[in-house]
Amino acid sequence: MSGTSRRRAVRPGEPEIPRVERSSDRVWRIRSLAVARQVLRARHATTQAGFTAEAIPKGYLRHHPILVSDGPLHDEQRSMVARFFAPKVVEERYAGMAAACADRLLGSAIAAGTCCLDDLALLYTVEVTAEVVGLTHAPASRMAPRLVSFFNQPPVDVTRPDFGRTRAMWAKAAVNALVPIGRFYLADVRPAIRTRRRQRRGDVISHLLDEGYTDADILVECVTYGTAGMVTTREFIVMCAWHLLQHRPLLERYRTAGQTERFAILNELIRLEPVVGHLYRRTSEPIEVTEGDQSWTIPPGDLVDVCIRPANADVAAVGDDPLDVCPGRPVTAGVNAAALSFGDGAHRCPGQPLALLETDLLLTRLLALNPRIAAEPTIGWDNLIEGYQLRGMMLTFDQVR
Ligand code: HEM
């Protein structure tokens, strides 16, 4: 075993330099963490251009979806949902149910003597997030495949005109998105709205109803939370387990540490292995960015591609050996321990405290069972969030049978 655990999700052909570049088709690629933060924090000079946001028709919605909304309305939306996601709130409200869910799922795995961790992690993250959002009508085992099916999309490249898709691919994309969304609406979202119209429950859907959101508005938010919250956390859990189970010193440290140190380990793992690989912004005003004695002006109308994997491994921000796991590493002032894995600025992920808490609750319980890896996961790449997908991680539980 080597002295340290190194980055596993290395995307073939992804360049690590230059730190800032502009291509002839007006696409900026940013790999410097400091410059990336300046772009993501240029609050009112950019709009969301990731997740095919620029292709989503918004005219039929009364409220812009949080992920693709910008400006003062977006600030207001964010401050309203913040109360569901503050660290103290998630700990008080959701830790008990998440722990019970983890115990139940692991109980079944122990009884079977084996489990596929990516399947278990999906059920777990769906059940926990569903509770926060209010999607509690159908069991997680039924809703999970409906959520995963959104991702079955033809390739997309948001840096190219028409996203690099032909008309036939757009037609396929529409069918592949609308059919699962229709199913999700009928089976999960509509029944949840009906119940909460009669009686509010203190979850995100109840809050959206109070704010006058229509069924269509709520559906779009549920798709966001479903994919942004559940699917990403699933990958993160599997990646953490993979690193920890193959690196005994790190595993021992995690097992014996208190919560603060365990969270430092999780933040370091997600810095190294960001689930979302690229963030995109369209500039609406010129943005001045600087690094050392260099400066650039990004003109309005250009697309900025923030390349998270190289930015999170930027020696200038996260110190030496950036591709190694080094929990508690000294980072430059102002840099988050997870670097840009949860974004930065106006769209920064509100779900980071929940993602860390639920991951920790599952991992502490799982690792206490001394699982063995029977099959390592294979790494695939998701086209929409440009992150890794880990599939087929089989664990056995010989020592507790
Ligand atoms: C490991 C797990 C997670 C990762 C890696 C992750 C990552 C991200 C990133 C990078 C963004 C920023 C997008 C941008 O700037 O364009 C984001 C936004 C968002 N995330 Fe997360 N996320 C995770 C978990 C969660 C959870 C558990 C929830 C909630 C249940 C959540 C809800 C959201 C929402 C609502 C947004 C949109 C915020 C906005 O645009 O204002 N995420 N997430």
Coordinates of C-alpha atoms and ligand atoms in Angstrom, one line a residue:
M1 CA 0.0 0.0 0.0
S2 CA 1.4 3.4 -0.9
G3 CA 1.8 6.2 1.7
T4 CA -1.2 8.1 0.5
S5 CA -4.3 7.8 -1.6
R6 CA -4.3 9.6 -4.9
R7 CA -6.9 10.9 -7.3
R8 CA -8.8 8.1 -9.1
A9 CA -11.3 9.9 -11.3
V10 CA -8.8 11.2 -13.9
R11 CA -10.7 12.1 -17.1
P12 CA -8.7 11.0 -20.1
G13 CA -7.6 13.8 -22.4
E14 CA -8.5 16.6 -19.9
P15 CA -5.7 19.3 -19.9
E16 CA -4.3 20.7 -16.7
I17 CA -2.9 23.9 -18.2
P18 CA -3.0 26.7 -19.2
R19 CA -4.4 28.4 -16.1
V20 CA -6.5 30.8 -18.1
E21 CA -7.2 30.5 -21.8
R22 CA -9.6 31.9 -24.4
S23 CA -10.4 29.9 -27.5
S24 CA -11.2 31.3 -30.9
D25 CA -14.9 30.5 -30.3
R26 CA -15.1 32.8 -27.3
V27 CA -14.9 30.1 -24.7
W28 CA -12.7 30.8 -21.6
R29 CA -11.3 27.8 -19.8
I30 CA -10.3 28.6 -16.2
R31 CA -8.1 26.2 -14.3
S32 CA -6.7 28.6 -11.7
L33 CA -8.7 28.4 -8.5
A34 CA -8.3 32.1 -7.7
V35 CA -9.5 33.2 -11.1
A36 CA -12.4 30.6 -11.0
R37 CA -13.6 32.1 -7.7
Q38 CA -13.5 35.6 -9.2
V39 CA -15.7 34.5 -12.1
L40 CA -18.2 32.5 -9.9
R41 CA -18.4 35.5 -7.5
A42 CA -19.1 38.1 -10.3
R43 CA -22.7 37.9 -9.1
H44 CA -24.5 40.2 -11.4
A45 CA -22.2 40.0 -14.4
T46 CA -22.9 36.4 -15.3
T47 CA -25.8 34.0 -15.9
Q48 CA -26.0 30.2 -15.4
A49 CA -24.9 28.4 -18.6
G50 CA -24.4 24.9 -17.2
F51 CA -26.8 22.0 -17.1
T52 CA -28.1 23.1 -20.6
A53 CA -29.7 26.0 -18.7
E54 CA -29.6 28.2 -21.8
A55 CA -31.7 25.7 -23.7
I56 CA -34.4 25.3 -21.1
P57 CA -37.6 27.3 -22.1
K58 CA -38.6 29.3 -19.0
G59 CA -41.6 31.2 -20.4
Y60 CA -44.2 28.8 -19.1
L61 CA -42.9 29.0 -15.5
R62 CA -44.1 31.7 -13.0
H63 CA -40.9 31.3 -10.9
H64 CA -37.5 30.7 -12.4
P65 CA -35.9 27.5 -11.2
I66 CA -33.3 28.2 -8.5
L67 CA -30.4 26.5 -10.4
V68 CA -30.9 28.7 -13.5
S69 CA -32.2 31.8 -11.9
D70 CA -30.0 34.9 -11.5
G71 CA -30.0 38.4 -9.9
P72 CA -32.1 39.7 -7.0
L73 CA -34.9 37.1 -7.4
H74 CA -32.3 34.3 -7.1
D75 CA -30.8 35.9 -4.0
E76 CA -34.3 35.9 -2.5
Q77 CA -34.9 32.3 -3.4
R78 CA -31.6 31.3 -1.9
S79 CA -32.2 33.1 1.4
M80 CA -35.6 31.4 1.7
V81 CA -34.4 27.8 1.2
A82 CA -31.3 28.4 3.4
R83 CA -33.3 27.6 6.5
F84 CA -33.7 24.0 5.3
F85 CA -30.0 23.5 4.8
A86 CA -28.1 25.2 7.6
P87 CA -25.7 22.8 9.4
K88 CA -27.5 23.0 12.7
V89 CA -30.9 22.5 11.0
V90 CA -29.8 19.4 9.1
E91 CA -28.2 17.9 12.1
E92 CA -31.3 18.5 14.3
R93 CA -34.0 17.6 11.8
Y94 CA -32.5 14.9 9.6
A95 CA -29.7 13.1 11.4
G96 CA -32.0 10.8 13.2
M97 CA -34.0 9.7 10.1
A98 CA -30.8 9.4 8.0
A99 CA -29.1 7.2 10.7
A100 CA -32.3 5.0 10.9
C101 CA -32.3 4.7 7.1
A102 CA -28.6 3.7 7.0
D103 CA -29.1 1.1 9.8
R104 CA -32.1 -0.4 7.9
L105 CA -30.3 -0.6 4.5
L106 CA -27.1 -2.0 6.1
G107 CA -29.1 -4.5 8.1
S108 CA -30.4 -6.0 4.8
A109 CA -26.9 -6.0 3.3
I110 CA -25.5 -7.9 6.4
A111 CA -28.4 -10.4 6.1
A112 CA -27.5 -11.0 2.5
G113 CA -23.7 -11.1 3.3
T114 CA -23.0 -8.7 0.4
C115 CA -24.2 -5.5 -1.3
C116 CA -23.6 -3.3 -4.3
L117 CA -22.6 -0.1 -2.6
D118 CA -23.7 2.2 -5.5
D119 CA -27.2 0.7 -5.4
L120 CA -27.4 1.0 -1.6
A121 CA -26.0 4.6 -1.7
L122 CA -28.7 5.6 -4.3
L123 CA -31.5 4.3 -2.1
Y124 CA -30.1 6.0 0.9
T125 CA -29.5 9.5 -0.7
V126 CA -32.9 9.4 -2.4
E127 CA -34.7 8.6 0.9
V128 CA -32.8 11.3 2.9
T129 CA -33.2 14.0 0.3
A130 CA -36.8 13.1 -0.3
E131 CA -37.6 13.8 3.3
V132 CA -36.1 17.3 3.1
V133 CA -37.8 18.1 -0.2
G134 CA -41.1 16.4 0.7
L135 CA -41.2 13.7 -2.0
T136 CA -42.4 11.1 0.4
H137 CA -45.3 9.6 -1.5
A138 CA -43.6 6.6 -3.1
P139 CA -40.9 4.4 -1.5
A140 CA -37.3 5.4 -2.4
S141 CA -36.9 2.1 -4.2
R142 CA -39.6 3.1 -6.7
M143 CA -38.6 6.8 -7.0
A144 CA -34.8 6.1 -7.4
P145 CA -35.0 4.6 -10.9
R146 CA -37.3 7.4 -12.1
L147 CA -34.6 9.9 -11.0
V148 CA -31.8 8.1 -12.6
S149 CA -33.6 7.8 -15.9
F150 CA -33.3 11.6 -16.4
F151 CA -29.6 11.1 -17.0
N152 CA -30.1 8.9 -20.0
Q153 CA -29.4 11.7 -22.5
P154 CA -27.5 11.9 -25.8
P155 CA -24.1 13.6 -25.6
V156 CA -24.1 17.3 -25.0
D157 CA -21.3 19.9 -25.2
V158 CA -22.5 23.3 -23.8
T159 CA -19.4 25.1 -25.3
R160 CA -20.5 24.4 -28.9
P161 CA -23.2 26.1 -30.9
D162 CA -26.5 24.1 -30.5
F163 CA -24.7 22.2 -27.8
G164 CA -23.0 19.9 -30.4
R165 CA -26.3 18.1 -31.0
T166 CA -28.1 17.4 -34.3
R167 CA -31.9 17.9 -34.6
A168 CA -32.4 14.1 -34.2
M169 CA -30.3 14.2 -31.0
W170 CA -32.4 17.1 -29.7
A171 CA -35.6 15.2 -30.4
K172 CA -34.2 12.2 -28.6
A173 CA -33.1 14.4 -25.7
A174 CA -36.7 15.9 -25.4
V175 CA -38.3 12.4 -25.4
N176 CA -35.7 11.0 -23.0
A177 CA -36.3 14.0 -20.6
L178 CA -40.0 14.5 -20.9
V179 CA -41.1 10.9 -20.5
P180 CA -39.2 10.3 -17.2
I181 CA -40.2 13.8 -16.0
G182 CA -43.9 13.0 -16.7
R183 CA -43.6 9.8 -14.8
F184 CA -41.8 11.5 -11.9
Y185 CA -44.6 14.2 -11.8
L186 CA -47.5 11.7 -11.8
A187 CA -46.0 9.2 -9.3
D188 CA -44.1 11.5 -6.9
V189 CA -44.5 15.2 -7.3
R190 CA -48.3 15.6 -7.9
P191 CA -49.3 13.4 -4.9
A192 CA -46.8 15.2 -2.7
I193 CA -48.3 18.6 -3.8
R194 CA -51.8 17.4 -3.2
T195 CA -51.1 16.2 0.4
R196 CA -49.3 19.5 1.2
R197 CA -52.0 21.7 -0.3
R198 CA -54.3 20.2 2.4
Q199 CA -51.7 20.4 5.1
R200 CA -48.2 21.9 5.1
R201 CA -45.3 19.7 6.4
G202 CA -42.3 22.0 6.9
D203 CA -40.4 20.7 3.8
V204 CA -39.3 22.4 0.6
I205 CA -42.5 21.6 -1.3
S206 CA -44.6 23.1 1.5
H207 CA -42.4 26.3 1.4
L208 CA -42.8 26.6 -2.4
L209 CA -46.6 26.3 -2.1
D210 CA -46.5 29.1 0.5
E211 CA -44.6 31.2 -2.1
G212 CA -47.3 30.7 -4.7
Y213 CA -45.3 28.2 -6.9
T214 CA -47.4 26.4 -9.5
D215 CA -47.3 22.6 -10.0
A216 CA -44.9 23.2 -13.0
D217 CA -42.6 25.4 -11.0
I218 CA -42.5 22.8 -8.2
L219 CA -41.8 20.0 -10.6
V220 CA -38.8 21.8 -12.0
E221 CA -37.4 22.4 -8.5
C222 CA -38.0 18.8 -7.6
V223 CA -36.0 17.7 -10.6
T224 CA -33.2 20.0 -9.5
Y225 CA -33.1 18.7 -5.9
G226 CA -33.5 15.2 -7.1
T227 CA -30.5 15.3 -9.5
A228 CA -28.4 17.9 -7.7
G229 CA -28.9 16.4 -4.3
M230 CA -29.4 12.7 -4.6
V231 CA -27.4 11.6 -7.6
T232 CA -24.3 13.6 -6.7
T233 CA -24.2 12.5 -3.0
R234 CA -24.5 8.8 -4.2
E235 CA -21.3 9.1 -6.2
F236 CA -19.5 10.9 -3.4
I237 CA -20.3 8.1 -0.9
V238 CA -19.0 5.4 -3.2
M239 CA -15.8 7.3 -3.9
C240 CA -15.2 7.9 -0.2
A241 CA -15.7 4.2 0.6
W242 CA -13.4 3.2 -2.2
H243 CA -10.5 5.5 -0.9
L244 CA -11.0 4.6 2.7
L245 CA -11.3 0.8 2.2
Q246 CA -8.1 0.7 0.2
H247 CA -6.0 2.9 2.4
R248 CA -5.7 1.5 5.9
P249 CA -4.1 4.5 7.7
L250 CA -6.8 6.8 6.3
L251 CA -9.5 4.3 7.3
E252 CA -8.1 4.0 10.9
R253 CA -8.0 7.8 11.2
Y254 CA -11.6 8.1 10.0
R255 CA -12.8 5.4 12.3
T256 CA -11.2 6.9 15.4
A257 CA -11.7 10.6 14.6
G258 CA -14.4 12.9 16.0
Q259 CA -16.9 14.5 13.7
T260 CA -14.8 17.6 12.9
E261 CA -11.9 15.5 11.7
R262 CA -14.1 13.1 9.8
F263 CA -15.7 16.1 8.0
A264 CA -12.2 17.3 7.2
I265 CA -11.4 14.0 5.6
L266 CA -14.6 14.0 3.6
N267 CA -14.0 17.6 2.4
E268 CA -10.5 16.6 1.3
L269 CA -11.9 13.6 -0.5
I270 CA -14.4 15.7 -2.4
R271 CA -11.8 18.4 -3.2
L272 CA -9.7 15.7 -4.8
E273 CA -12.6 13.9 -6.5
P274 CA -15.2 16.6 -7.4
V275 CA -18.5 15.0 -8.5
V276 CA -19.3 18.0 -10.8
G277 CA -16.5 18.5 -13.2
H278 CA -17.3 21.8 -14.9
L279 CA -19.4 24.9 -14.1
Y280 CA -20.4 27.3 -16.9
R281 CA -21.3 30.9 -16.9
R282 CA -22.3 33.4 -19.7
T283 CA -21.0 36.9 -19.1
S284 CA -23.5 39.7 -19.4
E285 CA -21.0 42.5 -18.5
P286 CA -17.2 42.7 -18.8
I287 CA -15.5 40.9 -15.9
E288 CA -11.9 41.8 -14.8
V289 CA -10.0 38.9 -13.4
T290 CA -6.5 39.0 -12.0
E291 CA -3.8 36.6 -10.8
G292 CA -0.4 37.9 -9.6
D293 CA 0.6 40.6 -12.1
Q294 CA -1.6 39.2 -14.9
S295 CA -5.1 40.4 -15.7
W296 CA -7.8 39.6 -18.2
T297 CA -11.1 41.2 -19.2
I298 CA -13.8 38.7 -20.1
P299 CA -16.1 40.5 -22.5
P300 CA -19.9 40.2 -22.4
G301 CA -21.4 37.3 -24.3
D302 CA -18.5 34.9 -23.8
L303 CA -18.8 31.5 -22.2
V304 CA -16.7 30.7 -19.2
D305 CA -15.9 27.0 -18.5
V306 CA -14.7 26.6 -14.9
C307 CA -12.7 23.4 -14.9
I308 CA -13.1 22.1 -11.4
R309 CA -10.7 19.1 -11.4
P310 CA -7.6 21.2 -12.3
A311 CA -8.7 24.2 -10.2
N312 CA -9.1 22.0 -7.1
A313 CA -5.6 20.7 -7.7
D314 CA -4.1 24.2 -8.1
V315 CA -0.9 24.2 -6.1
A316 CA -1.2 28.0 -5.6
A317 CA -4.4 27.5 -3.6
V318 CA -4.2 24.0 -2.0
G319 CA -0.5 23.5 -1.6
D320 CA 1.9 20.7 -2.5
D321 CA 1.0 17.2 -3.7
P322 CA -2.5 18.4 -4.8
L323 CA -3.4 15.0 -6.2
D324 CA -2.9 13.3 -2.8
V325 CA -5.4 12.9 0.0
C326 CA -4.1 15.2 2.8
P327 CA -7.0 16.0 5.2
G328 CA -6.6 19.4 6.9
R329 CA -4.0 20.6 4.3
P330 CA -3.2 24.3 4.6
V331 CA -5.1 26.1 1.9
T332 CA -4.9 29.8 0.9
A333 CA -7.0 32.1 3.0
G334 CA -10.7 32.1 1.9
V335 CA -10.5 28.8 0.1
N336 CA -13.1 26.2 1.2
A337 CA -11.7 22.9 2.4
A338 CA -13.7 21.3 -0.4
A339 CA -12.2 23.9 -2.8
L340 CA -14.8 24.4 -5.7
S341 CA -16.6 21.0 -5.4
F342 CA -19.7 22.7 -4.2
G343 CA -19.2 25.7 -6.4
D344 CA -18.8 29.3 -5.1
G345 CA -20.7 32.6 -5.3
A346 CA -24.3 33.1 -6.1
H347 CA -25.1 29.4 -7.0
R348 CA -22.9 27.8 -4.4
C349 CA -24.5 24.5 -3.3
P350 CA -26.8 24.9 -0.4
G351 CA -26.7 21.2 0.2
Q352 CA -23.0 20.8 1.4
P353 CA -23.8 20.4 5.1
L354 CA -26.5 17.8 4.3
A355 CA -24.3 15.9 1.8
L356 CA -21.5 15.7 4.4
L357 CA -23.7 14.8 7.3
E358 CA -25.5 12.0 5.4
T359 CA -22.3 10.6 3.9
D360 CA -20.7 10.5 7.4
L361 CA -23.7 8.8 9.0
L362 CA -23.7 6.1 6.4
L363 CA -19.9 5.6 6.2
T364 CA -19.3 5.4 10.0
R365 CA -21.9 2.6 10.2
L366 CA -20.7 0.8 7.1
L367 CA -17.0 0.9 8.1
A368 CA -17.8 -0.4 11.6
L369 CA -18.9 -3.6 9.9
N370 CA -15.4 -4.3 8.4
P371 CA -16.6 -4.8 4.8
R372 CA -14.3 -6.2 2.2
I373 CA -14.2 -5.1 -1.4
A374 CA -15.3 -8.0 -3.6
A375 CA -15.3 -6.0 -6.8
E376 CA -13.9 -2.5 -7.3
P377 CA -16.2 0.0 -9.1
T378 CA -15.6 0.9 -12.8
I379 CA -15.4 4.6 -13.6
G380 CA -17.7 6.0 -16.2
W381 CA -18.4 9.7 -17.1
D382 CA -21.6 11.5 -17.0
N383 CA -22.1 13.9 -19.9
L384 CA -24.4 16.5 -18.2
I385 CA -22.5 17.3 -15.0
E386 CA -19.2 16.0 -16.4
G387 CA -18.5 14.0 -13.3
Y388 CA -17.6 10.4 -12.6
Q389 CA -20.1 7.5 -12.2
L390 CA -18.9 4.6 -10.0
R391 CA -20.7 1.4 -10.7
G392 CA -20.4 -2.2 -9.5
M393 CA -18.7 -1.7 -6.2
M394 CA -19.4 -5.0 -4.4
L395 CA -18.8 -5.4 -0.7
T396 CA -18.9 -8.5 1.5
F397 CA -19.5 -8.7 5.2
D398 CA -17.9 -12.0 6.2
Q399 CA -16.8 -10.8 9.7
V400 CA -20.3 -10.0 11.0
R401 CA -22.2 -13.0 9.8
Ligands
HEM1 C1 -21.8 15.5 -2.8 C2 -22.9 16.1 -3.0 C3 -23.2 17.3 -3.8 C4 -22.4 18.0 -4.7 C5 -21.0 17.6 -5.2 C6 -23.1 19.2 -5.2 C7 -22.6 20.1 -6.0 C8 -23.2 21.3 -6.4 C9 -22.6 22.3 -7.2 C10 -21.2 22.3 -7.8 C11 -23.5 23.3 -7.4 C12 -23.3 24.6 -8.0 C13 -23.8 24.7 -9.5 C14 -23.3 26.0 -10.1 O1 -22.6 26.8 -9.6 O2 -23.6 26.1 -11.3 C15 -24.7 22.8 -6.7 C16 -25.9 23.6 -6.6 C17 -27.0 23.1 -6.0 N1 -27.1 22.0 -5.1 FE1 -25.7 20.7 -4.7 N2 -24.3 19.2 -4.5 C18 -24.4 18.1 -3.7 C19 -25.4 17.8 -2.8 C20 -26.6 18.5 -2.7 C21 -27.7 18.2 -1.8 C22 -27.7 17.1 -0.8 C23 -28.7 19.1 -2.1 C24 -30.0 19.3 -1.5 C25 -30.8 18.4 -1.1 C26 -28.2 20.0 -3.2 C27 -28.9 21.0 -3.8 C28 -28.4 21.9 -4.7 C29 -29.2 23.0 -5.2 C30 -30.7 23.4 -5.0 C31 -28.3 23.8 -6.1 C32 -28.7 25.0 -6.9 C33 -28.3 26.2 -6.1 C34 -28.4 27.5 -6.9 O3 -28.2 27.5 -8.2 O4 -28.6 28.6 -6.3 N3 -26.9 19.6 -3.5 N4 -24.5 21.6 -6.1

